[in-house]
Coordinates of C-alpha atoms in Angstrom, one line a residue:
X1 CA 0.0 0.0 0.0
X2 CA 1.0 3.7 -0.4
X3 CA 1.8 5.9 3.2
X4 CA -1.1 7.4 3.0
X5 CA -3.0 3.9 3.0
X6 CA -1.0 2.6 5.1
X7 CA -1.4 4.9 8.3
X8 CA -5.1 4.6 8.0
X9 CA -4.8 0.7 7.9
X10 CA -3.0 1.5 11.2
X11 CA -5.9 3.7 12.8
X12 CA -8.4 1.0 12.5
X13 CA -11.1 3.3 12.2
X14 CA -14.3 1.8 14.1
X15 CA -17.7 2.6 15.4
X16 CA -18.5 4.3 12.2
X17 CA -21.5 7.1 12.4
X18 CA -23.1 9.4 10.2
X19 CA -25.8 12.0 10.5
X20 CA -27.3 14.9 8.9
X21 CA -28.2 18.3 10.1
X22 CA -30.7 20.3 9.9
X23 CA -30.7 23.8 11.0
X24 CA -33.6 26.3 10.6
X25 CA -33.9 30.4 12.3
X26 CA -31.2 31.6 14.9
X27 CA -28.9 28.3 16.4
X28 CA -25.9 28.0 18.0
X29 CA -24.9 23.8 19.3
X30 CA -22.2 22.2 20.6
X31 CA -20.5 18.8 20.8
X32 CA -18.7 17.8 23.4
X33 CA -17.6 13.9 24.0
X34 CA -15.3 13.9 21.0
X35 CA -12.5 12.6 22.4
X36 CA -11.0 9.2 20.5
X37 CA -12.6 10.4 17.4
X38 CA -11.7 11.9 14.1
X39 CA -14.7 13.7 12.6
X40 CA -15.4 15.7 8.6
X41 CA -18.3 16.9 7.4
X42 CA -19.4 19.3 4.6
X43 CA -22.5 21.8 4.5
X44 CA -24.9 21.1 1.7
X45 CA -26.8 23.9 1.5
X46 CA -27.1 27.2 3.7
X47 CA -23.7 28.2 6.3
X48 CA -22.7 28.5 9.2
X49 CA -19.7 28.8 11.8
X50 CA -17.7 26.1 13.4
X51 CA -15.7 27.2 16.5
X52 CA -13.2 24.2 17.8
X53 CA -11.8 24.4 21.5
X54 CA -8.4 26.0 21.3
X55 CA -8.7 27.5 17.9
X56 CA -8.8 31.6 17.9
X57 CA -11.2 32.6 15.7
X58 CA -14.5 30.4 14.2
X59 CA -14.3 29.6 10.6
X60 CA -17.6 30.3 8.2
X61 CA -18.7 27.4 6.6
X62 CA -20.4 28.1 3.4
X63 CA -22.6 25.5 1.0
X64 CA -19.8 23.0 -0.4
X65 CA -17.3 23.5 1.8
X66 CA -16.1 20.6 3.7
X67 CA -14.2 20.4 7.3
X68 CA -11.6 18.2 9.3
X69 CA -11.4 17.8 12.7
X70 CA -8.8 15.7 13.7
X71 CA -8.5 15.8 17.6
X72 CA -11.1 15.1 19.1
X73 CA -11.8 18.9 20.4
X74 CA -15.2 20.2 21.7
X75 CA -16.5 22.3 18.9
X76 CA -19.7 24.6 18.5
X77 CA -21.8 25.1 14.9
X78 CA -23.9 28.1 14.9
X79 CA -25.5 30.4 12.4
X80 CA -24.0 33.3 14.5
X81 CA -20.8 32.6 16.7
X82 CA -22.1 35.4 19.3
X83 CA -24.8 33.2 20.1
X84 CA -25.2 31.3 23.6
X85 CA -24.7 27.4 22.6
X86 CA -27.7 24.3 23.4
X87 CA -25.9 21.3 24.5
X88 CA -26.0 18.3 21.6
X89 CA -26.8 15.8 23.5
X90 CA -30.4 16.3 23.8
X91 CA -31.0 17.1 20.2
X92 CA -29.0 13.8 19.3
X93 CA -29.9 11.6 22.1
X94 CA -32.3 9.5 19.8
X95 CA -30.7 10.3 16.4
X96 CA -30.1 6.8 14.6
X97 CA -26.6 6.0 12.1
X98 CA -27.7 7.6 9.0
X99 CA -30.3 9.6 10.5
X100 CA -31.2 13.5 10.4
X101 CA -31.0 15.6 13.2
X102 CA -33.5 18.5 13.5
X103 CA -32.8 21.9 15.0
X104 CA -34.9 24.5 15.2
X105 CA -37.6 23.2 12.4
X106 CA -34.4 23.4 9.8
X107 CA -34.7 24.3 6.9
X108 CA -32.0 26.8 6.7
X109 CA -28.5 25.1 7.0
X110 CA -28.1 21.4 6.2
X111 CA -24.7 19.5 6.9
X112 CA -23.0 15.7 6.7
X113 CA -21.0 14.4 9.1
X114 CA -19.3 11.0 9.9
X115 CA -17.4 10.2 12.9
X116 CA -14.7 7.1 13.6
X117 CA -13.6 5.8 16.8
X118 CA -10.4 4.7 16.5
X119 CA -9.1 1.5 17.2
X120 CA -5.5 0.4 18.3
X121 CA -2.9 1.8 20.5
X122 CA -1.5 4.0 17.8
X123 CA -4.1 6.2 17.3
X124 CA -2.8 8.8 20.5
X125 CA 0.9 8.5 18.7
X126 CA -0.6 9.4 15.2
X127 CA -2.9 12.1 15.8
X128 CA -0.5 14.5 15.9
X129 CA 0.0 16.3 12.7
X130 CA -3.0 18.0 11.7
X131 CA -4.2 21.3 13.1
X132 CA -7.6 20.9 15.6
X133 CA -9.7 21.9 12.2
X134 CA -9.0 22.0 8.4
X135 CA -11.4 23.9 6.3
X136 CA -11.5 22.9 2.8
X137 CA -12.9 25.8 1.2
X138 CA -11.5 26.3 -2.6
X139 CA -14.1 25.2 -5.6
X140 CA -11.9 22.4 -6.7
X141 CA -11.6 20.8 -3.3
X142 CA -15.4 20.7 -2.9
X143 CA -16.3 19.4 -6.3
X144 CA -13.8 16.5 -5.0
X145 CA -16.2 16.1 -2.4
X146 CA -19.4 16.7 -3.3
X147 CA -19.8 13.0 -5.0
X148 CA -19.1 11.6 -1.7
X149 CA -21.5 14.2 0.1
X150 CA -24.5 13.9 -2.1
X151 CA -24.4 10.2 -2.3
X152 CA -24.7 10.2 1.4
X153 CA -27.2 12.4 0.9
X154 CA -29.4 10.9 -1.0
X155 CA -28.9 7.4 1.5
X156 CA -29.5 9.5 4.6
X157 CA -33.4 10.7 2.9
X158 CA -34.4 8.0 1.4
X159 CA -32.7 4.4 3.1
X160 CA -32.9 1.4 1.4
X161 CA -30.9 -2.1 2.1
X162 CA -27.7 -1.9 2.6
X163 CA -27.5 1.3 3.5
X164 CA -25.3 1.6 6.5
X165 CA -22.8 -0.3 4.9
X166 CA -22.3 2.3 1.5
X167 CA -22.6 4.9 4.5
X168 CA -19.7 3.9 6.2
X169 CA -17.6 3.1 2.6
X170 CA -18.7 6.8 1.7
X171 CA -17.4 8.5 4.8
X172 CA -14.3 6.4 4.4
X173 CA -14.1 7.8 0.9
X174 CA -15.0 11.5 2.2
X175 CA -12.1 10.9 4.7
X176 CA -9.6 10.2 2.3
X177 CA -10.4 12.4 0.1
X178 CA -9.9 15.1 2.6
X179 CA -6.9 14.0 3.9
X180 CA -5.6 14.4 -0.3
X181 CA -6.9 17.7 -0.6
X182 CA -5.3 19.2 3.0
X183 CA -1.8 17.1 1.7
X184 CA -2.4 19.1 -1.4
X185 CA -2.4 22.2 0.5
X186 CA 0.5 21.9 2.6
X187 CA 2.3 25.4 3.4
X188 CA 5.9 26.2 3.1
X189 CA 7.4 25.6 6.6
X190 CA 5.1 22.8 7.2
X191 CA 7.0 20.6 9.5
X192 CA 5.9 16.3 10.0
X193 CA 4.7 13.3 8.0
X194 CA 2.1 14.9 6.0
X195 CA 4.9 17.6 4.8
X196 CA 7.7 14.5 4.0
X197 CA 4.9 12.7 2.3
X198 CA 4.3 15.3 0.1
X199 CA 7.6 16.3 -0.6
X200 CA 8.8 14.8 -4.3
X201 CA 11.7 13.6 -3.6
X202 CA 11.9 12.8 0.9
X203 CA 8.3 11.3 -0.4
X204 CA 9.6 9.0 -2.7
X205 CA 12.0 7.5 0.4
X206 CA 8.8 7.9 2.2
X207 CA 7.0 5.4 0.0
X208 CA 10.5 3.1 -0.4
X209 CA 10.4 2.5 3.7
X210 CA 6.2 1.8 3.8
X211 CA 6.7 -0.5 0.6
X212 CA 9.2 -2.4 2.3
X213 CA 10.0 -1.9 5.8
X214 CA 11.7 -4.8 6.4
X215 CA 14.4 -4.3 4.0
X216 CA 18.2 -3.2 5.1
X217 CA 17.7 0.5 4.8
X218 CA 21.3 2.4 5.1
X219 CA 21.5 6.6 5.1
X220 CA 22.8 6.0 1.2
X221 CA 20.1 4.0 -0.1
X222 CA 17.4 5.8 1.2
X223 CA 19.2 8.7 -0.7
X224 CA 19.7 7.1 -3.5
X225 CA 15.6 6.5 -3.5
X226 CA 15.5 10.6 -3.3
X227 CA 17.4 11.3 -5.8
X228 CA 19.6 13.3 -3.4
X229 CA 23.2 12.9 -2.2
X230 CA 23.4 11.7 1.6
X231 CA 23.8 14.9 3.5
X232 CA 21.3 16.7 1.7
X233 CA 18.9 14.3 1.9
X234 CA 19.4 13.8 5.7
X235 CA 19.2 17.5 6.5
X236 CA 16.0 18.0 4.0
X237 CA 14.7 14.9 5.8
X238 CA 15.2 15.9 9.1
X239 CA 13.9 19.6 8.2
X240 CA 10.6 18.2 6.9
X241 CA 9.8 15.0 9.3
X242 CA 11.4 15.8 12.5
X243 CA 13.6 13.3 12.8
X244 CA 16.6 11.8 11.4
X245 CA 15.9 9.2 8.1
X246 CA 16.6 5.9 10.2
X247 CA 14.6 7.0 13.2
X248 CA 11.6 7.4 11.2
X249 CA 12.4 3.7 9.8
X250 CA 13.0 2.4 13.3
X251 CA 9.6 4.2 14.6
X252 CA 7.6 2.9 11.5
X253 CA 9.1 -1.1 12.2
X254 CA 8.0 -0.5 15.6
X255 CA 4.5 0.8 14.4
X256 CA 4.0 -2.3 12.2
X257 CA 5.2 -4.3 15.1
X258 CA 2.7 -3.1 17.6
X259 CA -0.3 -3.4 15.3
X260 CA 0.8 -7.3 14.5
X261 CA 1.3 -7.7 18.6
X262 CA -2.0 -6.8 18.9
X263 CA -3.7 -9.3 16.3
X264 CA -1.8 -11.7 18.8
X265 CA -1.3 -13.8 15.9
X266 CA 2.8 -14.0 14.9
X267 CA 5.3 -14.8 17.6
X268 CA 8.3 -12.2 18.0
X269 CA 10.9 -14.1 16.5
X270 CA 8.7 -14.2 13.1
X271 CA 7.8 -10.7 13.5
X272 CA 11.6 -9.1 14.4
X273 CA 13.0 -11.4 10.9
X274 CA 9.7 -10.2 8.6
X275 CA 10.9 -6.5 9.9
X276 CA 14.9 -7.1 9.2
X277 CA 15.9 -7.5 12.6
X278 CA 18.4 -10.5 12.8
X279 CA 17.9 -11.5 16.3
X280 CA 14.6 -11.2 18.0
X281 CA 17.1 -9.3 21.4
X282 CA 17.8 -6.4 18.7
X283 CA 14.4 -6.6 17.7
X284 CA 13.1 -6.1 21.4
X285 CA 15.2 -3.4 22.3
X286 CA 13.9 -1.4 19.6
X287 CA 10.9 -1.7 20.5
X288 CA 11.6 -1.0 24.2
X289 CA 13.0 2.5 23.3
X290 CA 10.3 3.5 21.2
X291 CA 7.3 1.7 22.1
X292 CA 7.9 2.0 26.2
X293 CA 8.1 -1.8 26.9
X294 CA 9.0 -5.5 25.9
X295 CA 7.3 -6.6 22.8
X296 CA 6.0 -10.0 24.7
X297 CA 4.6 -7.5 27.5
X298 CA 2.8 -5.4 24.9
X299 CA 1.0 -8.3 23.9
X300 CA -0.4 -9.4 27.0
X301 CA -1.2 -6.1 28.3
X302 CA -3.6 -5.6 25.0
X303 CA -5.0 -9.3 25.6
X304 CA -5.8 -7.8 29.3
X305 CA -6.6 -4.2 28.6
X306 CA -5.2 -1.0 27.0
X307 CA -2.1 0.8 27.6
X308 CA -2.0 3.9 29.8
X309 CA -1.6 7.7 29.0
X310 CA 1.6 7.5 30.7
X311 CA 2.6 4.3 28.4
X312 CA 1.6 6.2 25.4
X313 CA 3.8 9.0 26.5
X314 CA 6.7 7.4 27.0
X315 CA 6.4 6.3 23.5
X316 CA 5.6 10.0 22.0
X317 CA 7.8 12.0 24.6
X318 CA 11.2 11.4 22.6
X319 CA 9.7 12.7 19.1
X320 CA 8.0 9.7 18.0
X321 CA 6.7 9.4 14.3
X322 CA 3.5 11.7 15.1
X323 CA 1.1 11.2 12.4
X324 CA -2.9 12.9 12.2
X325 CA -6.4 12.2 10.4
X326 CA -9.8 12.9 10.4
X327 CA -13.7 12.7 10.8
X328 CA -17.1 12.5 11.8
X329 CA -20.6 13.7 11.4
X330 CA -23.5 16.6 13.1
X331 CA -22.6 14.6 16.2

């Protein structure tokens, strides 16, 4: 698979909903309880403003635009940001998946969301890179979207068989089509994965490492994939993702590692060889330094529950490969 592909494999997105919502008169909501989640959305018809918790100033969403929010945050959608907010929870409490939501009598503003859980250990060390909330707003980026967005549309109306299931493949496609359009956006300066991804040549090493992590990857030959002479590369590399070429290889191993551990399925020794480690002791301290403890002790603390925040940090707290997404729905 390509990076891109790849991380989202890795985020396991789960407990898929979507929802419309209908607006109508003077409104102001917000949605709290966000936390685990990745949530995007576009407004089919009418505007409004979305506020996130921590961001400055609320963006205006007009008809077509679309919107990110990749951390979880408390956010507000209003027709006027001065207004006092209604909790959500009432208004949703007996909302169903693929459902509309009615505020107000609507009629005025109508948006689609979808929402993931996510899934997996990983998901607190790759939610990192995206700012609280990405609004796609230019003509092109919307006509991407708007396929996605008025197929669900049209599902959410009028349901019919099998409609939770091209639901929950549309908001997948509405998510990764988002994620292309912000990595199409990406601003000079831009430091992380998303910015190495999207750089021609560090993204070409970028897509060497995913395609085969377990190969013998030296400084030189990660170069030679770039098109770029060693001490270049590394300093263009390190500029872009943070971190030195073979750390990122080391963290992405580890990564793949952790995500087999938790199928439960391979035993270390298989794992460490299929990952270019020669002995399964080199393999294991590897994963020690980046993951915060013994592969064979990862293992059975997901069989008997999931790691803690101060785990997790121990894995992000030395600059860990620190990757974001996206998603959800009116709530």
């Amino acid at each position: 698979m390509d990076p891109l592909s790849d991380v989202l494999s890795i985020l396991k997105p789960r407990r898929h909903m979507s929802a419309g919502f209908d607006a109508g008169g003077d409104w102001s909501v917000r949605f709290s309880g966000q936390d685990g989640s990745i949530k995007c959305g576009a407004v089919v018809s009418g505007d409004c403003w979305l506020a996130v918790d921590g961001v400055s100033a609320p963006s205006r969403l007009a008809a077509g635009d679309g919107f990110l929010l990749p951390r979880g945050r408390p956010f507000t959608l209003a027709s006027d940001p001065a207004l006092p907010p209604v909790d959500a929870k009432p208004l949703i409490a007996h909302a169903r998946d693929g459902g509309i939501v009615t505020c107000n009598g609507g009629g005025d503003t109508m948006l689609i969301s979808s929402r993931f859980s996510l899934d997996g250990d990983h998901a607190a060390l790759l939610m990192r890179q995206l700012p609280p909330v990405v609004h796609l707003r230019k003509r092109a980026d919307r006509v991407a979207l708007r396929w996605c967005v008025m197929q669900m549309m049209q599902e959410l109306k009028d349901p019919r068989p099998g409609g939770l299931l091209l639901l929950r493949h549309l908001a997948h496609m509405m998510l990764v089509q988002a994620l292309r359009l912000h990595l199409s956006e990406r601003g000079e300066g831009d430091v992380g994965w998303f910015a190495a991804l999207t750089d021609r040549q560090i993204g070409k090493a970028v897509a060497a490492i995913h395609d085969d992590p377990g190969h013998r990857w030296t400084l030189p030959a990660l170069a030679q994939c770039a098109g770029m002479s060693r001490s270049t590369f590394a300093q263009r590399f390190r500029d872009l993702a943070g971190m030195a070429p073979m750390d990122y290889v080391t963290r992405w191993r580890m990564l793949l590692a952790g995500d087999r551990l938790e199928a439960g399925s391979d035993p270390v020794s298989v794992i460490a060889l299929s990952l270019g480690y020669e002995s399964e002791s080199a393999f294991s301290t590897a994963f020690k330094r980046v993951m915060g403890c013994a592969p064979r002790q990862y293992g059975r603390r997901r069989n008997g529950g999931r790691p803690s925040d101060d785990d997790l940090a121990m894995a992000t707290g030395a600059g860990l490969l620190d990757i974001d997404v996206i998603a959800e729905g009116a709530g």
